CSV table of C-alpha atoms in Angstrom, one decimal:
chain,number,residue,atom,x,y,z
A,1,MET,CA,-87.3,56.4,46.3
A,2,ARG,CA,-88.7,54.0,43.7
A,3,HIS,CA,-88.3,54.4,40.0
A,4,ILE,CA,-91.6,54.6,38.2
A,5,LEU,CA,-91.9,54.5,34.5
A,6,ILE,CA,-95.1,55.7,33.0
A,7,LEU,CA,-95.6,56.2,29.3
A,8,TYR,CA,-98.4,58.3,27.9
A,9,ARG,CA,-99.3,60.1,24.7
A,10,PRO,CA,-100.7,63.7,25.1
A,11,SER,CA,-104.1,64.2,23.4
A,12,GLU,CA,-106.7,66.8,23.1
A,13,LYS,CA,-109.1,64.9,25.3
A,14,ARG,CA,-107.5,64.9,28.7
A,15,GLY,CA,-109.5,62.6,30.8
A,16,GLY,CA,-108.6,59.8,33.2
A,17,PHE,CA,-105.0,58.9,33.0
A,18,ALA,CA,-103.8,61.7,30.8
A,19,GLN,CA,-105.5,64.2,33.0
A,20,ALA,CA,-103.8,62.7,36.0
A,21,VAL,CA,-100.5,63.0,34.3
A,22,CYS,CA,-101.0,66.7,33.7
A,23,LYS,CA,-101.7,67.2,37.4
A,24,ILE,CA,-98.6,65.5,38.7
A,25,PRO,CA,-97.0,67.2,41.7
A,26,LYS,CA,-93.8,69.2,41.3
A,27,GLN,CA,-91.7,66.6,43.1
A,28,ILE,CA,-92.3,64.1,40.2
A,29,LYS,CA,-90.0,64.8,37.3
A,30,ARG,CA,-91.4,64.6,33.8
A,31,HIS,CA,-89.1,64.1,30.8
A,32,LYS,CA,-89.4,63.7,27.1
A,33,SER,CA,-88.5,60.2,26.2
A,34,ARG,CA,-85.8,59.9,23.5
A,35,SER,CA,-86.7,56.3,22.9
A,36,CYS,CA,-90.3,57.0,22.1
A,37,THR,CA,-91.9,58.9,19.2
A,38,GLY,CA,-95.2,60.6,18.6
A,39,GLY,CA,-95.2,62.8,21.7
A,40,VAL,CA,-94.8,60.0,24.2
A,41,PHE,CA,-93.4,61.1,27.6
A,42,PHE,CA,-92.3,59.3,30.7
A,43,ILE,CA,-92.2,60.2,34.3
A,44,THR,CA,-89.5,58.9,36.6
A,45,ARG,CA,-88.0,59.1,40.1
A,46,CYS,CA,-90.9,59.7,42.4
A,47,THR,CA,-91.8,58.1,45.7
A,48,PHE,CA,-94.4,55.4,45.6
A,49,SER,CA,-96.7,57.5,47.8
A,50,ASP,CA,-96.5,60.4,45.3
A,51,TYR,CA,-97.2,58.0,42.5
A,52,TYR,CA,-100.1,56.3,44.2
A,53,GLN,CA,-101.8,59.4,45.4
A,54,THR,CA,-101.6,61.2,42.1
A,55,PHE,CA,-102.8,58.4,39.8
A,56,GLU,CA,-105.0,56.5,42.1
A,57,ASN,CA,-106.8,59.6,43.3
A,58,GLN,CA,-107.2,61.1,39.8
A,59,THR,CA,-108.2,58.0,37.9
A,60,GLY,CA,-109.5,55.7,40.5
A,61,ARG,CA,-108.3,52.7,38.5
A,62,LEU,CA,-104.5,52.6,38.6
A,63,LYS,CA,-104.0,49.1,37.2
A,64,LYS,CA,-106.2,49.8,34.2
A,65,TYR,CA,-103.5,52.0,32.6
A,66,GLY,CA,-100.6,49.6,32.9
A,67,ALA,CA,-98.4,51.8,35.0
A,68,GLN,CA,-95.3,49.8,36.2
A,69,GLU,CA,-92.4,50.2,38.5
A,70,HIS,CA,-89.4,51.3,36.5
A,71,ALA,CA,-86.5,48.9,36.0
A,72,MET,CA,-83.3,50.6,35.2
A,73,ASN,CA,-80.9,49.1,32.8
A,74,THR,CA,-79.0,46.6,35.0
A,75,ALA,CA,-77.5,44.5,32.1
A,76,ASN,CA,-73.9,45.5,32.9
A,77,LYS,CA,-74.2,45.7,36.6
A,78,THR,CA,-73.1,42.8,38.9
A,79,LEU,CA,-74.6,41.6,42.2
A,80,SER,CA,-72.9,39.6,44.9
A,81,PHE,CA,-73.9,38.5,48.4
A,82,GLU,CA,-72.0,37.8,51.5
A,83,PHE,CA,-72.7,35.2,54.2
A,84,PHE,CA,-71.1,34.1,57.4
A,85,PRO,CA,-70.6,30.5,58.5
A,86,THR,CA,-73.4,28.9,60.6
A,87,ARG,CA,-72.8,26.6,63.5
A,88,THR,CA,-75.8,24.3,63.4
A,89,PRO,CA,-77.5,22.0,60.8
A,90,GLU,CA,-80.6,24.2,61.2
A,91,GLY,CA,-78.6,27.3,60.4
A,92,ARG,CA,-77.0,25.6,57.4
A,93,ASP,CA,-80.4,24.6,56.0
A,94,LYS,CA,-81.7,28.1,56.5
A,95,GLN,CA,-78.7,29.6,54.7
A,96,THR,CA,-79.3,27.2,51.8
A,97,ALA,CA,-82.8,28.5,51.5
A,98,VAL,CA,-81.6,32.1,51.6
A,99,ARG,CA,-79.1,31.5,48.8
A,100,GLU,CA,-81.8,29.9,46.7
A,101,LYS,CA,-83.9,33.0,47.0
A,102,LEU,CA,-81.0,35.3,46.0
A,103,ARG,CA,-79.9,33.1,43.2
A,104,ARG,CA,-82.7,34.3,41.0
A,105,PHE,CA,-80.8,37.6,40.7
A,106,ASN,CA,-78.0,35.8,38.9
A,107,PRO,CA,-75.2,36.8,41.3
A,108,ALA,CA,-71.6,37.0,40.1
A,109,PHE,CA,-70.7,35.1,43.3
A,110,PHE,CA,-71.5,34.4,47.0
A,111,SER,CA,-68.8,35.2,49.5
A,112,CYS,CA,-68.3,33.8,52.9
A,113,THR,CA,-66.5,35.4,55.8
A,114,SER,CA,-63.7,33.8,57.9
A,115,GLY,CA,-63.2,34.5,61.6
A,116,ALA,CA,-60.2,36.1,63.1
A,117,GLY,CA,-57.2,33.8,63.1
A,118,GLY,CA,-59.1,31.1,61.3
A,119,SER,CA,-61.6,30.7,64.1
A,120,THR,CA,-64.4,29.8,61.7
A,121,ARG,CA,-62.2,28.0,59.1
A,122,GLU,CA,-64.1,24.8,59.1
A,123,GLY,CA,-67.4,26.6,58.9
A,124,THR,CA,-66.1,28.7,56.0
A,125,LEU,CA,-64.9,25.6,54.1
A,126,GLN,CA,-68.3,23.9,54.6
A,127,THR,CA,-70.2,27.0,53.4
A,128,ILE,CA,-67.9,27.4,50.4
A,129,ALA,CA,-68.5,23.7,49.5
A,130,ASP,CA,-72.2,24.2,49.8
A,131,ILE,CA,-72.2,27.2,47.5
A,132,LEU,CA,-70.1,25.4,44.9
A,133,ALA,CA,-72.4,22.3,45.1
A,134,GLU,CA,-75.2,24.7,44.1
A,135,ASN,CA,-73.3,25.6,40.9
A,136,THR,CA,-72.7,29.2,42.0
A,137,PRO,CA,-69.2,30.8,42.1
A,138,ALA,CA,-67.9,31.1,45.6
A,139,ALA,CA,-65.4,33.6,47.1
A,140,PRO,CA,-64.0,32.8,50.6
A,141,HIS,CA,-62.5,35.5,52.7
A,142,LEU,CA,-58.8,34.9,53.4
A,143,PRO,CA,-57.3,37.0,56.2
A,144,CYS,CA,-53.6,36.8,56.5
A,145,ILE,CA,-53.2,37.9,60.1
A,146,GLY,CA,-52.9,35.0,62.5
A,147,MET,CA,-51.7,32.5,59.8
A,148,ASN,CA,-48.2,31.6,58.7
A,149,GLU,CA,-47.3,31.3,55.0
A,150,ALA,CA,-47.5,27.5,55.0
A,151,GLU,CA,-51.1,27.6,56.4
A,152,ILE,CA,-52.0,30.2,53.7
A,153,HIS,CA,-50.6,28.0,51.0
A,154,THR,CA,-52.4,24.9,52.3
A,155,LEU,CA,-55.7,26.7,52.5
A,156,LEU,CA,-55.3,28.2,49.0
A,157,ASP,CA,-54.4,24.7,47.7
A,158,THR,CA,-57.6,23.4,49.3
A,159,TYR,CA,-59.7,26.1,47.7
A,160,ARG,CA,-58.0,25.5,44.3
A,161,ASP,CA,-58.8,21.8,44.5
A,162,MET,CA,-62.4,22.5,45.5
A,163,GLY,CA,-62.9,24.6,42.4
A,164,VAL,CA,-62.7,28.1,43.9
A,165,ARG,CA,-61.5,30.7,41.5
A,166,ARG,CA,-62.1,33.9,43.5
A,167,ILE,CA,-60.6,35.0,46.8
A,168,VAL,CA,-61.3,38.0,49.0
A,169,ALA,CA,-57.8,38.9,50.2
A,170,LEU,CA,-57.8,40.7,53.6
A,171,ARG,CA,-55.4,41.7,56.3
A,172,GLY,CA,-58.0,40.7,59.0
A,173,ASP,CA,-58.0,41.5,62.7
A,174,MET,CA,-55.7,40.0,65.2
A,175,PRO,CA,-57.7,37.7,67.5
A,176,SER,CA,-57.8,38.7,71.2
A,177,GLY,CA,-55.0,37.2,73.1
A,178,MET,CA,-53.0,36.1,70.1
A,179,GLY,CA,-49.4,37.2,69.7
A,180,ALA,CA,-47.8,38.6,66.5
A,181,SER,CA,-48.4,36.7,63.3
A,182,GLY,CA,-45.7,34.2,62.3
A,183,SER,CA,-46.6,34.6,58.6
A,184,GLY,CA,-44.4,37.7,58.0
A,185,LEU,CA,-47.4,39.2,56.3
A,186,ARG,CA,-48.7,42.5,57.9
A,187,TYR,CA,-50.7,43.9,55.0
A,188,ALA,CA,-53.2,42.7,52.5
A,189,ALA,CA,-51.0,43.9,49.7
A,190,GLU,CA,-48.4,41.3,50.7
A,191,LEU,CA,-51.1,38.6,50.6
A,192,VAL,CA,-52.1,39.7,47.1
A,193,GLU,CA,-48.5,39.4,46.0
A,194,LEU,CA,-48.1,36.0,47.6
A,195,ILE,CA,-51.2,34.7,45.8
A,196,ARG,CA,-50.1,36.1,42.4
A,197,HIS,CA,-46.6,34.8,42.8
A,198,ARG,CA,-47.7,31.2,43.6
A,199,TYR,CA,-50.9,30.9,41.6
A,200,GLY,CA,-50.6,33.3,38.8
A,201,ASP,CA,-54.0,34.3,37.4
A,202,LEU,CA,-55.8,31.2,38.8
A,203,PHE,CA,-57.7,33.3,41.3
A,204,ARG,CA,-59.6,36.5,40.8
A,205,ILE,CA,-58.6,38.6,43.8
A,206,GLU,CA,-61.0,40.9,45.6
A,207,ILE,CA,-59.7,43.4,48.1
A,208,ALA,CA,-61.3,45.7,50.7
A,209,ALA,CA,-61.9,49.4,50.2
A,210,TYR,CA,-63.0,52.0,52.8
A,211,PRO,CA,-64.8,55.0,51.4
A,212,GLU,CA,-64.9,56.6,54.9
A,213,TYR,CA,-61.4,55.3,55.6
A,214,HIS,CA,-60.2,52.4,57.7
A,215,PRO,CA,-60.8,53.0,61.4
A,216,GLN,CA,-57.1,52.5,62.1
A,217,ALA,CA,-55.9,54.8,59.3
A,218,ARG,CA,-53.8,57.7,60.5
A,219,SER,CA,-54.9,59.8,57.5
A,220,ALA,CA,-57.0,59.7,54.4
A,221,ALA,CA,-53.8,59.9,52.3
A,222,GLU,CA,-52.3,56.9,54.1
A,223,ASP,CA,-55.5,54.9,53.6
A,224,THR,CA,-55.8,55.5,49.9
A,225,ALA,CA,-52.1,54.7,49.5
A,226,HIS,CA,-52.6,51.4,51.2
A,227,PHE,CA,-55.5,50.7,48.8
A,228,ALA,CA,-53.3,51.6,45.8
A,229,ALA,CA,-50.6,49.2,47.0
A,230,LYS,CA,-53.2,46.4,47.1
A,231,ALA,CA,-54.4,47.2,43.6
A,232,ARG,CA,-50.9,47.4,42.2
A,233,ALA,CA,-50.0,44.1,43.8
A,234,GLY,CA,-52.4,42.4,41.5
A,235,ALA,CA,-56.0,42.7,42.7
A,236,ASP,CA,-58.7,42.5,40.2
A,237,SER,CA,-61.5,44.4,41.9
A,238,ALA,CA,-62.5,45.8,45.3
A,239,ILE,CA,-65.5,45.6,47.6
A,240,THR,CA,-66.1,48.6,49.9
A,241,GLN,CA,-67.1,48.7,53.5
A,242,TYR,CA,-70.8,49.6,53.8
A,243,PHE,CA,-71.8,53.3,53.9
A,244,TYR,CA,-74.9,55.4,53.8
A,245,ASN,CA,-73.3,58.5,52.1
A,246,ALA,CA,-72.9,57.9,48.3
A,247,ASP,CA,-70.7,61.0,48.0
A,248,ALA,CA,-68.1,59.3,50.2
A,249,TYR,CA,-68.0,56.4,47.7
A,250,PHE,CA,-67.7,58.7,44.6
A,251,ARG,CA,-65.0,60.8,46.3
A,252,PHE,CA,-63.0,57.7,47.2
A,253,VAL,CA,-63.2,56.4,43.7
A,254,ASP,CA,-62.0,59.7,42.3
A,255,ASP,CA,-59.1,59.8,44.8
A,256,VAL,CA,-57.8,56.3,43.9
A,257,ARG,CA,-58.2,57.0,40.2
A,258,THR,CA,-55.8,59.9,40.6
A,259,LEU,CA,-53.3,57.4,42.0
A,260,GLY,CA,-53.6,55.3,38.9
A,261,CYS,CA,-56.0,52.6,40.3
A,262,THR,CA,-58.4,51.5,37.5
A,263,ILE,CA,-59.8,48.3,39.1
A,264,PRO,CA,-63.6,48.2,39.6
A,265,VAL,CA,-64.7,49.4,43.1
A,266,VAL,CA,-68.0,47.7,44.0
A,267,PRO,CA,-70.1,49.4,46.8
A,268,GLY,CA,-70.8,47.3,49.8
A,269,ILE,CA,-74.5,47.6,50.9
A,270,MET,CA,-75.8,46.8,54.4
A,271,PRO,CA,-79.6,46.7,54.6
A,272,VAL,CA,-80.9,48.0,57.9
A,273,THR,CA,-82.6,45.3,60.0
A,274,GLY,CA,-82.6,47.3,63.3
A,275,PHE,CA,-81.2,50.5,64.7
A,276,ALA,CA,-79.3,49.1,67.7
A,277,LYS,CA,-77.7,46.4,65.6
A,278,LEU,CA,-76.6,48.9,63.0
A,279,MET,CA,-75.0,51.2,65.6
A,280,ARG,CA,-73.1,48.3,67.1
A,281,PHE,CA,-71.7,47.2,63.7
A,282,SER,CA,-70.9,50.7,62.7
A,283,ASP,CA,-69.1,51.5,65.9
A,284,THR,CA,-66.9,48.4,65.4
A,285,CYS,CA,-66.1,48.9,61.7
A,286,GLY,CA,-65.9,52.7,61.6
A,287,ALA,CA,-68.8,53.1,59.2
A,288,GLU,CA,-70.5,56.5,59.6
A,289,ILE,CA,-74.3,56.9,60.0
A,290,PRO,CA,-75.3,60.3,58.8
A,291,ARG,CA,-76.8,62.4,61.6
A,292,TRP,CA,-80.1,62.9,59.8
A,293,LEU,CA,-80.4,59.1,59.2
A,294,ARG,CA,-79.4,58.2,62.7
A,295,LEU,CA,-81.9,60.6,64.3
A,296,LYS,CA,-84.7,59.4,62.0
A,297,LEU,CA,-84.1,55.8,62.7
A,298,GLN,CA,-83.7,56.5,66.4
A,299,SER,CA,-87.1,58.2,66.4
A,300,TYR,CA,-88.8,54.9,65.6
A,301,ALA,CA,-87.5,53.5,68.9
A,302,ASP,CA,-88.4,49.7,69.0
A,303,ASP,CA,-90.7,49.9,66.0
A,304,THR,CA,-88.5,47.5,63.9
A,305,GLU,CA,-91.0,47.4,61.1
A,306,SER,CA,-90.9,51.2,60.6
A,307,VAL,CA,-87.1,51.2,60.9
A,308,GLN,CA,-86.8,48.7,58.1
A,309,ALA,CA,-89.4,50.3,55.9
A,310,PHE,CA,-87.9,53.7,56.1
A,311,ALA,CA,-84.3,52.4,55.7
A,312,LEU,CA,-85.3,50.3,52.8
A,313,ASP,CA,-86.4,53.4,50.8
A,314,VAL,CA,-83.2,55.2,51.8
A,315,VAL,CA,-80.9,52.4,50.9
A,316,THR,CA,-82.7,51.6,47.6
A,317,ASP,CA,-82.5,55.2,46.6
A,318,MET,CA,-78.8,55.3,47.4
A,319,CYS,CA,-78.2,52.1,45.4
A,320,ALA,CA,-80.1,53.6,42.4
A,321,ARG,CA,-77.9,56.7,42.5
A,322,LEU,CA,-74.7,54.6,42.8
A,323,LEU,CA,-75.6,52.5,39.8
A,324,GLU,CA,-76.8,55.5,37.7
A,325,GLN,CA,-73.6,57.3,38.3
A,326,GLY,CA,-71.2,54.6,37.4
A,327,ALA,CA,-70.9,52.0,40.2
A,328,PRO,CA,-70.1,48.6,38.5
A,329,GLY,CA,-72.5,46.7,40.8
A,330,LEU,CA,-73.6,46.0,44.4
A,331,HIS,CA,-72.3,43.7,47.1
A,332,PHE,CA,-74.8,42.9,49.8
A,333,TYR,CA,-73.9,42.1,53.4
A,334,THR,CA,-76.9,39.8,53.9
A,335,MET,CA,-76.4,38.8,57.6
A,336,ASN,CA,-77.7,35.4,56.3
A,337,GLN,CA,-81.1,36.9,55.5
A,338,SER,CA,-82.7,37.4,52.1
A,339,ALA,CA,-85.8,39.6,52.5
A,340,LEU,CA,-84.2,43.0,52.4
A,341,PRO,CA,-81.6,42.4,49.8
A,342,GLU,CA,-84.3,40.7,47.7
A,343,GLU,CA,-86.6,43.7,47.9
A,344,ILE,CA,-83.8,46.2,47.1
A,345,CYS,CA,-82.8,44.2,44.0
A,346,ARG,CA,-86.4,43.8,42.9
A,347,ARG,CA,-87.0,47.5,43.2
A,348,LEU,CA,-83.9,48.2,41.2
A,349,GLY,CA,-85.0,45.9,38.4
A,350,PHE,CA,-82.6,43.0,38.9
A,351,GLY,CA,-84.0,39.6,38.1
A,352,ALA,CA,-86.9,41.0,36.2
């Protein structure tokens, strides 16, 4: 669903563009513009195919009339993008190029994941150093499982000295074959407390949120209580696990607000690059793929181009709804690729 903004002034002579406007199909909504005077109207929220068929077929000269894709007001909305460490010089160069493309959207920060038990620690440090060298705020993931307190302090000191001022504080997953953590920290809330106690307000702390609940949660109430504990420990804002059901996000935000949590909760967005890959990720992290979406994507079989094109419209429409109904911004899980996040941001009007 793209957002099309078309301005027109009704007149007695309804030819060309004005005539096309009067024959718009029912699925396109027409509204009186409060920001315009003299009978100017605008049309918004229609699919590009509806828009094209209506105005191109009626007028035959779409561009002549200056119709344009609608850019919603994104002035107070933030964007951020997540990467994972690469293992080769070629991968590092590619990631640099990807970040360069995404930087045009003026991101609040680029984040970088860290493997279980610090398995990718050197790669994370290198990626964070690269991001900072590009004069962009960087936010490394910091999982506390598999690290003792001394290691956590040392790593935080390193990040501080590098110029990092934002941390994504996580519990993390226990690496396979590793015994109990010697850090004494079992929950992300304890990590947030540790950071605040030692570093005060030096770091802005991001925490994780799960609109469809953590896969290991025993109940919805338990999961929201864990989130509230992290927020009260001193977190500044939260980033959600990805989802494809906007209602799950709004319901989660309502639930944590009733617990007194007022920190911003930024939706995590995963563009769909392929059906099989999406299913693998979702099975691992507990993200739900709505049945209608799963069946539709599955119907394209190995037609990756059709999968991406359809999912792009679905995800963009969801992002538009999230922003329109109060989400403070969007956090993209890029998978170290720029094309789909770029297109979604462009459609929404970022970087215009």
